[in-house]
mmCIF file of C-alpha atoms in Angstrom:
data_model
loop_
_atom_site.group_PDB
_atom_site.id
_atom_site.type_symbol
_atom_site.label_atom_id
_atom_site.label_comp_id
_atom_site.label_asym_id
_atom_site.label_seq_id
_atom_site.Cartn_x
_atom_site.Cartn_y
_atom_site.Cartn_z
ATOM 1 C CA MET I 1 0.000 0.000 0.000
ATOM 2 C CA HIS I 2 1.130 3.566 -0.699
ATOM 3 C CA PRO I 3 1.973 5.782 2.241
ATOM 4 C CA LEU I 4 -0.990 7.786 3.518
ATOM 5 C CA ILE I 5 -0.652 11.543 3.001
ATOM 6 C CA ARG I 6 -2.479 13.711 5.512
ATOM 7 C CA PRO I 7 -2.230 17.132 7.163
ATOM 8 C CA ALA I 8 0.282 17.221 9.993
ATOM 9 C CA THR I 9 -0.991 17.758 13.508
ATOM 10 C CA ALA I 10 0.734 19.003 16.644
ATOM 11 C CA ALA I 11 1.164 15.346 17.623
ATOM 12 C CA ASP I 12 3.508 14.911 14.606
ATOM 13 C CA ALA I 13 5.986 17.584 15.762
ATOM 14 C CA GLY I 14 8.280 15.220 17.662
ATOM 15 C CA GLU I 15 8.459 12.665 14.865
ATOM 16 C CA LEU I 16 9.014 15.384 12.254
ATOM 17 C CA SER I 17 11.844 16.843 14.326
ATOM 18 C CA ARG I 18 13.573 13.428 14.354
ATOM 19 C CA VAL I 19 12.893 12.220 10.828
ATOM 20 C CA SER I 20 13.731 15.561 9.203
ATOM 21 C CA LEU I 21 17.291 15.208 10.520
ATOM 22 C CA THR I 22 17.539 11.750 8.957
ATOM 23 C CA MET I 23 16.123 12.992 5.667
ATOM 24 C CA TRP I 24 18.638 15.839 5.558
ATOM 25 C CA ASP I 25 21.485 13.392 6.236
ATOM 26 C CA GLU I 26 20.237 11.123 3.436
ATOM 27 C CA ALA I 27 19.680 13.959 0.961
ATOM 28 C CA TYR I 28 22.762 16.053 1.660
ATOM 29 C CA GLY I 29 25.329 13.672 3.167
ATOM 30 C CA GLU I 30 27.596 13.953 0.133
ATOM 31 C CA MET I 31 26.713 17.566 -0.672
ATOM 32 C CA ILE I 32 26.986 19.524 2.587
ATOM 33 C CA ASP I 33 29.891 19.711 4.997
ATOM 34 C CA GLU I 34 29.662 16.814 7.459
ATOM 35 C CA GLU I 35 30.293 19.072 10.458
ATOM 36 C CA ALA I 36 27.421 21.372 9.468
ATOM 37 C CA LEU I 37 25.093 18.378 9.223
ATOM 38 C CA ARG I 38 26.285 16.990 12.557
ATOM 39 C CA ARG I 39 25.656 20.337 14.318
ATOM 40 C CA ARG I 40 21.970 20.068 13.380
ATOM 41 C CA HIS I 41 21.806 16.995 15.636
ATOM 42 C CA ASP I 42 23.213 18.944 18.593
ATOM 43 C CA GLU I 43 20.077 21.032 19.061
ATOM 44 C CA PRO I 44 17.922 19.684 21.926
ATOM 45 C CA ALA I 45 15.061 17.472 20.752
ATOM 46 C CA ASP I 46 12.456 19.546 22.595
ATOM 47 C CA SER I 47 13.630 22.726 20.789
ATOM 48 C CA ARG I 48 13.393 21.010 17.401
ATOM 49 C CA ALA I 49 9.939 19.652 18.257
ATOM 50 C CA ALA I 50 8.753 23.097 19.414
ATOM 51 C CA ARG I 51 9.935 24.619 16.130
ATOM 52 C CA TRP I 52 8.030 21.931 14.208
ATOM 53 C CA ALA I 53 4.903 22.616 16.282
ATOM 54 C CA GLU I 54 5.179 26.297 15.282
ATOM 55 C CA ARG I 55 5.598 25.332 11.611
ATOM 56 C CA ILE I 56 2.547 23.080 11.742
ATOM 57 C CA ALA I 57 0.524 25.916 13.272
ATOM 58 C CA SER I 58 1.670 28.572 10.797
ATOM 59 C CA ASP I 59 2.221 26.719 7.503
ATOM 60 C CA GLU I 60 0.515 23.980 5.536
ATOM 61 C CA VAL I 61 2.372 20.786 6.403
ATOM 62 C CA LEU I 62 1.550 17.389 4.940
ATOM 63 C CA VAL I 63 3.059 14.158 6.204
ATOM 64 C CA ALA I 64 3.368 10.823 4.433
ATOM 65 C CA VAL I 65 2.945 7.944 6.865
ATOM 66 C CA ASP I 66 3.791 4.305 6.204
ATOM 67 C CA ASP I 67 3.411 1.681 8.955
ATOM 68 C CA ASP I 68 2.925 4.472 11.532
ATOM 69 C CA ALA I 69 6.252 6.107 10.587
ATOM 70 C CA VAL I 70 6.665 9.448 8.843
ATOM 71 C CA VAL I 71 8.433 8.736 5.543
ATOM 72 C CA GLY I 72 7.959 12.129 3.905
ATOM 73 C CA PHE I 73 6.639 15.624 4.338
ATOM 74 C CA ALA I 74 5.941 18.836 2.454
ATOM 75 C CA ARG I 75 5.677 22.319 3.916
ATOM 76 C CA VAL I 76 4.137 25.297 2.125
ATOM 77 C CA ALA I 77 4.109 28.890 3.370
ATOM 78 C CA ILE I 78 0.669 30.393 3.854
ATOM 79 C CA THR I 79 1.220 33.846 2.330
ATOM 80 C CA PRO I 80 -0.119 35.746 -0.681
ATOM 81 C CA LYS I 81 2.367 33.806 -2.821
ATOM 82 C CA THR I 82 2.778 30.043 -2.650
ATOM 83 C CA GLU I 83 6.257 28.995 -1.548
ATOM 84 C CA LEU I 84 7.275 25.379 -1.138
ATOM 85 C CA LEU I 85 9.492 25.595 1.938
ATOM 86 C CA SER I 86 10.461 21.927 2.064
ATOM 87 C CA LEU I 87 9.700 18.570 0.518
ATOM 88 C CA TYR I 88 11.529 15.452 1.665
ATOM 89 C CA THR I 89 11.075 11.705 1.598
ATOM 90 C CA ARG I 90 13.140 8.971 3.200
ATOM 91 C CA GLN I 91 15.758 7.611 0.825
ATOM 92 C CA SER I 92 13.911 4.286 0.874
ATOM 93 C CA HIS I 93 11.028 6.083 -0.890
ATOM 94 C CA TRP I 94 13.040 7.971 -3.503
ATOM 95 C CA ARG I 95 11.769 7.352 -7.043
ATOM 96 C CA SER I 96 8.618 5.701 -5.673
ATOM 97 C CA GLY I 97 6.303 8.542 -6.707
ATOM 98 C CA LEU I 98 5.866 9.727 -3.124
ATOM 99 C CA GLY I 99 7.666 13.025 -3.766
ATOM 100 C CA THR I 100 5.367 13.691 -6.714
ATOM 101 C CA ARG I 101 2.321 12.893 -4.605
ATOM 102 C CA LEU I 102 3.483 15.246 -1.829
ATOM 103 C CA LEU I 103 4.236 18.013 -4.330
ATOM 104 C CA THR I 104 0.909 17.587 -6.102
ATOM 105 C CA GLU I 105 -1.157 17.509 -2.922
ATOM 106 C CA SER I 106 0.680 20.376 -1.240
ATOM 107 C CA LEU I 107 0.655 22.797 -4.193
ATOM 108 C CA ARG I 108 -2.584 21.663 -5.856
ATOM 109 C CA GLY I 109 -1.333 22.850 -9.266
ATOM 110 C CA ALA I 110 -0.717 26.445 -8.130
ATOM 111 C CA THR I 111 1.941 28.762 -9.400
ATOM 112 C CA ALA I 112 4.711 28.538 -6.838
ATOM 113 C CA GLU I 113 8.321 29.222 -5.945
ATOM 114 C CA LEU I 114 11.051 27.451 -3.976
ATOM 115 C CA TRP I 115 14.728 27.529 -3.101
ATOM 116 C CA VAL I 116 16.938 24.476 -3.693
ATOM 117 C CA PHE I 117 20.615 23.885 -2.935
ATOM 118 C CA GLU I 118 22.725 24.893 -5.890
ATOM 119 C CA GLY I 119 24.509 21.532 -6.195
ATOM 120 C CA ASN I 120 21.371 19.428 -5.787
ATOM 121 C CA ALA I 121 20.936 18.327 -9.406
ATOM 122 C CA ARG I 122 18.573 15.492 -8.438
ATOM 123 C CA ALA I 123 16.110 17.882 -6.771
ATOM 124 C CA GLN I 124 16.423 20.455 -9.549
ATOM 125 C CA ARG I 125 15.550 17.801 -12.168
ATOM 126 C CA PHE I 126 12.567 16.719 -10.055
ATOM 127 C CA TYR I 127 11.218 20.264 -9.834
ATOM 128 C CA GLU I 128 11.883 20.938 -13.537
ATOM 129 C CA HIS I 129 9.852 17.815 -14.335
ATOM 130 C CA HIS I 130 6.987 19.439 -12.417
ATOM 131 C CA GLY I 131 7.103 22.745 -14.276
ATOM 132 C CA PHE I 132 9.638 24.741 -12.241
ATOM 133 C CA CYS I 133 12.557 26.586 -13.794
ATOM 134 C CA LEU I 134 15.533 28.511 -12.487
ATOM 135 C CA ASP I 135 14.996 32.275 -12.538
ATOM 136 C CA GLY I 136 18.584 33.397 -11.913
ATOM 137 C CA GLN I 137 18.248 34.310 -8.222
ATOM 138 C CA ARG I 138 20.859 32.903 -5.865
ATOM 139 C CA ARG I 139 21.400 33.335 -2.122
ATOM 140 C CA GLU I 140 23.768 32.056 0.520
ATOM 141 C CA ASP I 141 22.443 29.786 3.271
ATOM 142 C CA PRO I 142 25.303 29.606 5.794
ATOM 143 C CA PRO I 143 26.729 27.174 6.727
ATOM 144 C CA TYR I 144 25.232 24.923 4.061
ATOM 145 C CA GLY I 145 26.158 26.742 0.856
ATOM 146 C CA PHE I 146 24.167 28.485 -1.836
ATOM 147 C CA GLU I 147 20.581 28.069 -2.955
ATOM 148 C CA VAL I 148 19.044 28.862 -6.311
ATOM 149 C CA HIS I 149 15.475 30.040 -6.851
ATOM 150 C CA MET I 150 12.970 28.144 -8.979
ATOM 151 C CA VAL I 151 9.519 29.288 -10.064
ATOM 152 C CA ARG I 152 6.496 27.715 -11.636
ATOM 153 C CA SER I 153 4.780 30.657 -13.263
ATOM 154 C CA ARG I 154 1.652 28.902 -14.488
ATOM 155 C CA THR I 155 -0.866 26.502 -13.105
ATOM 156 C CA PHE I 156 0.584 23.048 -13.591
ATOM 157 C CA ASP I 157 -1.328 19.851 -14.143
ATOM 158 C CA ARG I 158 0.632 16.814 -15.295
ATOM 159 C CA THR I 159 -1.482 13.824 -16.141
ATOM 160 C CA TYR I 160 0.124 10.485 -15.347
#
């Protein structure tokens, strides 16, 4: 069975705080300085969970759950413009279609924008496949490196 995708609740904050660290390690282990990744684990678990509770309260957060474990999530800013703030799946679910499902359900075809790490070719290809393109903006995200900006300037509906 496919993972269930549902809105996150405050009860998911602790699990999201743990699994997001694992997802970052899986996604960026060969791309981001190891020390910078390790420092993310040094923050107290209750602080990370509190930050996730705030995100769940202020943004649209979807979680993908498989066998009672969070295996993916998407977070979209609730503002006048739609910004995909994060979309991650466990490495075990890469290329399974789960990322596409999370993207589709979180953005609902809307025009949108996002930032992605400059060296993350895999993610950039994924977003390009879903109608996003680089717009030339670039910013530094210390200590992780640089991010590039991608936009989807039209409503997007890909039929599979």
